[in-house]
Amino acid sequence: MVAEREQEGKIDEVGFTQSPSFPEGASRYELGAQSLSQLDENQVENLQTTFKDISPDLARLVIEYGFADIFSRPGLDSQHREMATIAALTAMGTALAQLKFHIKAALNIGVSQIEIREIMILMSVYCGFPAAINGTLALKEVMSESSSS
Amino acid sequence: MVAEREQEGKIDEVGFTQSPSFPEGASRYELGAQSLSQLDENQVENLQTTFKDISPDLARLVIEYGFADIFSRPGLDSQHREMATIAALTAMGTALAQLKFHIKAALNIGVSQIEIREIMILMSVYCGFPAAINGTLALKEVMSESSSS
Amino acid sequence: MVAEREQEGKIDEVGFTQSPSFPEGASRYELGAQSLSQLDENQVENLQTTFKDISPDLARLVIEYGFADIFSRPGLDSQHREMATIAALTAMGTALAQLKFHIKAALNIGVSQIEIREIMILMSVYCGFPAAINGTLALKEVMSESSSS
Amino acid sequence: MVAEREQEGKIDEVGFTQSPSFPEGASRYELGAQSLSQLDENQVENLQTTFKDISPDLARLVIEYGFADIFSRPGLDSQHREMATIAALTAMGTALAQLKFHIKAALNIGVSQIEIREIMILMSVYCGFPAAINGTLALKEVMSESSSS
Amino acid sequence: MVAEREQEGKIDEVGFTQSPSFPEGASRYELGAQSLSQLDENQVENLQTTFKDISPDLARLVIEYGFADIFSRPGLDSQHREMATIAALTAMGTALAQLKFHIKAALNIGVSQIEIREIMILMSVYCGFPAAINGTLALKEVMSESSSS
Amino acid sequence: MVAEREQEGKIDEVGFTQSPSFPEGASRYELGAQSLSQLDENQVENLQTTFKDISPDLARLVIEYGFADIFSRPGLDSQHREMATIAALTAMGTALAQLKFHIKAALNIGVSQIEIREIMILMSVYCGFPAAINGTLALKEVMSESSSS
């Protein structure tokens, strides 16, 4: 991973600051990558691939801020984090890909399909039926993708 | 209630579970009022008073739909419902009074202050810092109102 | 259920109007299904089919809450309900499928294409041009789908 | 019109083009002011006063675009325009002052209080209860302000 | 102008007032078309084609209001207008086609790819990572479309 | 500042991870505090005071993520960052306090009042007049607060 960081360092030619390098132990990036991999083992690589030519630092920041600084925090367990995230993304209605990712992630760490279905139904009260329907359709897509793979 | 829920389990012809069948004599309204009162014992009366001259049916529908039809459903426990609701309302950013109500409600049914604080911090990842800050300030107001009463 | 409805009537002491009283024998679900069918005769079945394996209760709640409890209410005629719905969904910008459904529904019950076009233009004032444009493109899709069928 | 454009070209002290002055008959501004005055006879002056030191052109553009270009258009009657506007602003949840203005305007041109109440209840289906509640509270404030004046 | 208004008064076949025709020099429409063409030389025609059968006035209003009345104003240069527009559309998350258009427009008038990338990263702070990611993916699509053409 | 970090370290008793400590040079927190202070010299202390009892880590994360990781990045100058931020917050409409802060910050680093006024007018095109009006009123409040102090 350190080697990868150094490789990323080459991107710095276009003018970005490097991620802080921590001389001993796990770096912020490594800690974030580890947390994110618990939700989906391919997602670190997916992020790197998707953004490597357009905005590699964005992928790094998702991992460092989203998953090292925040997701790894104590005080709220991972399942509750995913439930809250699913509710928020369903309420927003502007982040379908992210919602599907977090539905999969939630299922991967033990949130049940029924709990997710119920969060979507609950959202009808606070965000209205279109949000609840679109959230449920995201769940349906995730379920049918996973059953067909 | 378990027995009732099992009755609900009897999927009807068109494939839907039945509406919850009320405890003898209890209407949808009464069931909702009872659920809502577990979150805040004054809220049914608050709703009735607030809306009695302008839209009494809206108060009734909040209670019947929000708390009889939905909140009382099995499949997601009350604490998780409140966590998801807090996340959604923080993400929306347009419902401060409702957010404060559900923060109080969550605290009343055993969600910890730290869990709510962490949901707000988590929201910085998905909705940005202004949402996280405004959500945290709502929590702060709830805490100082409850300590001063 | 009729008996229960009558019991609910007693709540009126606190100032609520009664729930709509169903035609004899008609349940909340049947009343909702009937209302929804007036907008689009296939939509009840569409909802049942779409959600039957993932969240059948959500389809039921759309019908019971959206179309028995609310759409059937007196005080606002159906055309005005659809105009308000189209405006709201255009403003939200997160519910394209629902917007297209309600455009079709509005046309089915006598709202004119010109009125819908003008609602979209009006939305440019309150929600900006992207919302007005996306709403108008939804109208365009509805018109071309209906002319090609 | 070139002459008019050139007049507009006279950049005023704070650096903005002037409103086009139409030497004869009703200008776009006057037409807009007239339309807006039908909704609320004081609003043109309110806008001028509010924005005269900070952004006078914004007040002019509201009047010219919102009320000459758009509100005055044929194809959708004024009551329907106000109903659609109220629905959209309630859905957005970020424009309380504007919502209150349009509730007053709608009442002024013959939309009934009951119709507005019902639009708010309808919004619970599409935008959730917080939007419906906040919209109804806006209606309540308008009603109590007008009864106390 | 009364004469012009009267000309506008000639309701066209589909029932709308005509665009004001300015007999000499550049009209509001022509001025807007010129401004818009500086961002993208094909967009005036694209708008006309897209909306000609469904809402030709909407295309006209985009050009007249968006690009004659507003974009052409002094006080903020074109690059800054495009940066602000890109930020707003990324924050909204409901206007992908418009965001892609304005990314292209910004690049056309000299905003750099790096500046746009940085605006997207900045949006993670204020609107969260899903907005930043979706904005960056829009930039990626624009870049790959332009490199393949 | 190092001393403060150590003091903050005591907050860790409630269970949070520490900010990474950088053995040489400025820490992430110090770098962020320095950047933020260029926008408003009191804001670091304001954040610390506001959140010290409710969520001190949120204040730290605003500073570390928002102002060390992001604001300090090369590739987009500070004035452009503030313009983009003002546009985004105006578009969102849910972050009035943050909008006012960034208007002040923008003025402090040389964005002109006219540029901000024009950004608000521009927003009428993309987000509608209520957003433009509310943004302009925020600017008005900032101007009158600063002239009265």
PDB file of C-alpha atoms in Angstrom, chain C residues 16-147:
ATOM      1  CA  PHE C  16     -61.297  15.848  13.574  1.00  0.00           C
ATOM      2  CA  THR C  17     -63.422  15.241  10.569  1.00  0.00           C
ATOM      3  CA  GLN C  18     -64.187  11.625  10.009  1.00  0.00           C
ATOM      4  CA  SER C  19     -62.309   9.403   7.699  1.00  0.00           C
ATOM      5  CA  PRO C  20     -64.207   9.012   4.475  1.00  0.00           C
ATOM      6  CA  SER C  21     -66.964   6.525   5.066  1.00  0.00           C
ATOM      7  CA  PHE C  22     -66.612   3.739   2.613  1.00  0.00           C
ATOM      8  CA  PRO C  23     -69.293   2.529   0.310  1.00  0.00           C
ATOM      9  CA  GLU C  24     -70.824  -0.489   1.990  1.00  0.00           C
ATOM     10  CA  GLY C  25     -68.413  -3.354   2.121  1.00  0.00           C
ATOM     11  CA  ALA C  26     -65.567  -1.414   0.496  1.00  0.00           C
ATOM     12  CA  SER C  27     -62.329  -1.517   2.434  1.00  0.00           C
ATOM     13  CA  ARG C  28     -59.751   1.260   2.554  1.00  0.00           C
ATOM     14  CA  TYR C  29     -57.741  -0.738   0.034  1.00  0.00           C
ATOM     15  CA  GLU C  30     -60.660  -1.110  -2.358  1.00  0.00           C
ATOM     16  CA  LEU C  31     -61.543   2.563  -2.124  1.00  0.00           C
ATOM     17  CA  GLY C  32     -57.937   3.508  -2.848  1.00  0.00           C
ATOM     18  CA  ALA C  33     -57.693   1.071  -5.728  1.00  0.00           C
ATOM     19  CA  GLN C  34     -60.854   2.553  -7.198  1.00  0.00           C
ATOM     20  CA  SER C  35     -59.516   6.127  -6.934  1.00  0.00           C
ATOM     21  CA  LEU C  36     -56.174   5.200  -8.399  1.00  0.00           C
ATOM     22  CA  SER C  37     -57.854   3.347 -11.274  1.00  0.00           C
ATOM     23  CA  GLN C  38     -59.599   6.531 -12.260  1.00  0.00           C
ATOM     24  CA  LEU C  39     -56.181   8.052 -12.913  1.00  0.00           C
ATOM     25  CA  ASP C  40     -54.775   4.998 -14.686  1.00  0.00           C
ATOM     26  CA  GLU C  41     -56.635   1.737 -14.980  1.00  0.00           C
ATOM     27  CA  ASN C  42     -53.474  -0.386 -14.911  1.00  0.00           C
ATOM     28  CA  GLN C  43     -51.653   1.228 -12.022  1.00  0.00           C
ATOM     29  CA  VAL C  44     -53.034  -0.903  -9.187  1.00  0.00           C
ATOM     30  CA  GLU C  45     -51.838  -4.002 -10.979  1.00  0.00           C
ATOM     31  CA  ASN C  46     -48.530  -2.342 -11.897  1.00  0.00           C
ATOM     32  CA  LEU C  47     -47.881  -1.548  -8.239  1.00  0.00           C
ATOM     33  CA  GLN C  48     -48.817  -5.067  -7.146  1.00  0.00           C
ATOM     34  CA  THR C  49     -46.540  -6.617  -9.743  1.00  0.00           C
ATOM     35  CA  THR C  50     -43.597  -4.313  -9.157  1.00  0.00           C
ATOM     36  CA  PHE C  51     -43.526  -4.687  -5.402  1.00  0.00           C
ATOM     37  CA  LYS C  52     -44.954  -8.164  -4.828  1.00  0.00           C
ATOM     38  CA  ASP C  53     -41.613  -9.812  -4.085  1.00  0.00           C
ATOM     39  CA  ILE C  54     -39.777  -6.927  -2.480  1.00  0.00           C
ATOM     40  CA  SER C  55     -42.258  -4.889  -0.431  1.00  0.00           C
ATOM     41  CA  PRO C  56     -45.931  -5.715  -1.087  1.00  0.00           C
ATOM     42  CA  ASP C  57     -46.986  -3.567   1.844  1.00  0.00           C
ATOM     43  CA  LEU C  58     -45.514  -0.495   0.206  1.00  0.00           C
ATOM     44  CA  ALA C  59     -47.839  -0.989  -2.764  1.00  0.00           C
ATOM     45  CA  ARG C  60     -50.734  -1.445  -0.341  1.00  0.00           C
ATOM     46  CA  LEU C  61     -49.814   1.709   1.593  1.00  0.00           C
ATOM     47  CA  VAL C  62     -49.567   3.802  -1.574  1.00  0.00           C
ATOM     48  CA  ILE C  63     -53.078   2.703  -2.405  1.00  0.00           C
ATOM     49  CA  GLU C  64     -54.530   2.973   1.096  1.00  0.00           C
ATOM     50  CA  TYR C  65     -52.841   6.164   2.224  1.00  0.00           C
ATOM     51  CA  GLY C  66     -52.277   7.942  -1.071  1.00  0.00           C
ATOM     52  CA  PHE C  67     -55.538   7.098  -2.724  1.00  0.00           C
ATOM     53  CA  ALA C  68     -58.098   6.115  -0.061  1.00  0.00           C
ATOM     54  CA  ASP C  69     -57.091   8.442   2.772  1.00  0.00           C
ATOM     55  CA  ILE C  70     -55.942  11.400   0.710  1.00  0.00           C
ATOM     56  CA  PHE C  71     -56.842  11.492  -2.972  1.00  0.00           C
ATOM     57  CA  SER C  72     -60.495  10.728  -2.232  1.00  0.00           C
ATOM     58  CA  ARG C  73     -60.873  13.598   0.207  1.00  0.00           C
ATOM     59  CA  PRO C  74     -63.344  16.372  -0.543  1.00  0.00           C
ATOM     60  CA  GLY C  75     -62.231  20.016  -0.649  1.00  0.00           C
ATOM     61  CA  LEU C  76     -59.930  19.903  -3.681  1.00  0.00           C
ATOM     62  CA  ASP C  77     -60.976  18.498  -7.012  1.00  0.00           C
ATOM     63  CA  SER C  78     -59.011  15.787  -8.806  1.00  0.00           C
ATOM     64  CA  GLN C  79     -57.655  18.059 -11.525  1.00  0.00           C
ATOM     65  CA  HIS C  80     -56.320  20.468  -8.929  1.00  0.00           C
ATOM     66  CA  ARG C  81     -54.780  17.590  -6.992  1.00  0.00           C
ATOM     67  CA  GLU C  82     -52.939  16.486 -10.108  1.00  0.00           C
ATOM     68  CA  MET C  83     -51.783  20.024 -10.931  1.00  0.00           C
ATOM     69  CA  ALA C  84     -50.412  20.457  -7.413  1.00  0.00           C
ATOM     70  CA  THR C  85     -48.758  17.045  -7.572  1.00  0.00           C
ATOM     71  CA  ILE C  86     -47.126  17.788 -10.915  1.00  0.00           C
ATOM     72  CA  ALA C  87     -45.791  21.081  -9.577  1.00  0.00           C
ATOM     73  CA  ALA C  88     -44.415  19.449  -6.433  1.00  0.00           C
ATOM     74  CA  LEU C  89     -42.742  16.569  -8.272  1.00  0.00           C
ATOM     75  CA  THR C  90     -41.224  18.984 -10.786  1.00  0.00           C
ATOM     76  CA  ALA C  91     -39.910  21.116  -7.932  1.00  0.00           C
ATOM     77  CA  MET C  92     -38.406  18.076  -6.213  1.00  0.00           C
ATOM     78  CA  GLY C  93     -36.640  16.829  -9.315  1.00  0.00           C
ATOM     79  CA  THR C  94     -36.023  13.425  -7.758  1.00  0.00           C
ATOM     80  CA  ALA C  95     -39.103  11.540  -8.904  1.00  0.00           C
ATOM     81  CA  LEU C  96     -39.132  11.319 -12.680  1.00  0.00           C
ATOM     82  CA  ALA C  97     -41.154   8.097 -12.913  1.00  0.00           C
ATOM     83  CA  GLN C  98     -43.756   9.499 -10.539  1.00  0.00           C
ATOM     84  CA  LEU C  99     -43.870  12.783 -12.440  1.00  0.00           C
ATOM     85  CA  LYS C 100     -44.512  10.967 -15.703  1.00  0.00           C
ATOM     86  CA  PHE C 101     -47.245   8.910 -14.069  1.00  0.00           C
ATOM     87  CA  HIS C 102     -48.988  12.012 -12.765  1.00  0.00           C
ATOM     88  CA  ILE C 103     -48.665  13.820 -16.087  1.00  0.00           C
ATOM     89  CA  LYS C 104     -50.439  10.885 -17.712  1.00  0.00           C
ATOM     90  CA  ALA C 105     -52.980  10.788 -14.903  1.00  0.00           C
ATOM     91  CA  ALA C 106     -53.660  14.512 -15.215  1.00  0.00           C
ATOM     92  CA  LEU C 107     -54.191  14.190 -18.959  1.00  0.00           C
ATOM     93  CA  ASN C 108     -56.510  11.227 -18.343  1.00  0.00           C
ATOM     94  CA  ILE C 109     -58.790  13.274 -16.096  1.00  0.00           C
ATOM     95  CA  GLY C 110     -58.958  16.341 -18.284  1.00  0.00           C
ATOM     96  CA  VAL C 111     -56.035  18.583 -17.407  1.00  0.00           C
ATOM     97  CA  SER C 112     -54.865  19.906 -20.776  1.00  0.00           C
ATOM     98  CA  GLN C 113     -51.406  19.499 -22.244  1.00  0.00           C
ATOM     99  CA  ILE C 114     -51.189  23.292 -22.349  1.00  0.00           C
ATOM    100  CA  GLU C 115     -51.920  23.593 -18.638  1.00  0.00           C
ATOM    101  CA  ILE C 116     -49.135  21.132 -17.858  1.00  0.00           C
ATOM    102  CA  ARG C 117     -46.759  22.940 -20.190  1.00  0.00           C
ATOM    103  CA  GLU C 118     -47.569  26.182 -18.406  1.00  0.00           C
ATOM    104  CA  ILE C 119     -47.034  24.650 -14.972  1.00  0.00           C
ATOM    105  CA  MET C 120     -43.559  23.649 -16.122  1.00  0.00           C
ATOM    106  CA  ILE C 121     -42.831  27.158 -17.415  1.00  0.00           C
ATOM    107  CA  LEU C 122     -44.137  28.591 -14.141  1.00  0.00           C
ATOM    108  CA  MET C 123     -41.741  26.347 -12.234  1.00  0.00           C
ATOM    109  CA  SER C 124     -38.819  28.202 -13.865  1.00  0.00           C
ATOM    110  CA  VAL C 125     -39.719  31.124 -11.596  1.00  0.00           C
ATOM    111  CA  TYR C 126     -39.760  29.153  -8.368  1.00  0.00           C
ATOM    112  CA  CYS C 127     -37.349  26.250  -8.944  1.00  0.00           C
ATOM    113  CA  GLY C 128     -35.212  27.462 -11.848  1.00  0.00           C
ATOM    114  CA  PHE C 129     -34.862  26.433 -15.471  1.00  0.00           C
ATOM    115  CA  PRO C 130     -33.327  22.987 -14.976  1.00  0.00           C
ATOM    116  CA  ALA C 131     -36.470  21.892 -13.108  1.00  0.00           C
ATOM    117  CA  ALA C 132     -38.688  23.503 -15.760  1.00  0.00           C
ATOM    118  CA  ILE C 133     -36.720  21.853 -18.559  1.00  0.00           C
ATOM    119  CA  ASN C 134     -36.664  18.425 -16.945  1.00  0.00           C
ATOM    120  CA  GLY C 135     -40.387  18.674 -16.241  1.00  0.00           C
ATOM    121  CA  THR C 136     -41.083  19.649 -19.836  1.00  0.00           C
ATOM    122  CA  LEU C 137     -38.968  16.759 -21.102  1.00  0.00           C
ATOM    123  CA  ALA C 138     -41.053  14.437 -18.930  1.00  0.00           C
ATOM    124  CA  LEU C 139     -44.164  15.856 -20.576  1.00  0.00           C
ATOM    125  CA  LYS C 140     -42.562  15.355 -23.982  1.00  0.00           C
ATOM    126  CA  GLU C 141     -41.786  11.716 -23.217  1.00  0.00           C
ATOM    127  CA  VAL C 142     -45.347  11.120 -22.036  1.00  0.00           C
ATOM    128  CA  MET C 143     -46.759  12.672 -25.198  1.00  0.00           C
ATOM    129  CA  SER C 144     -44.527  10.672 -27.508  1.00  0.00           C
ATOM    130  CA  GLU C 145     -45.154   7.419 -25.630  1.00  0.00           C
ATOM    131  CA  SER C 146     -48.886   7.913 -25.854  1.00  0.00           C
ATOM    132  CA  SER C 147     -48.791   8.845 -29.546  1.00  0.00           C
TER     133      SER C 147
END
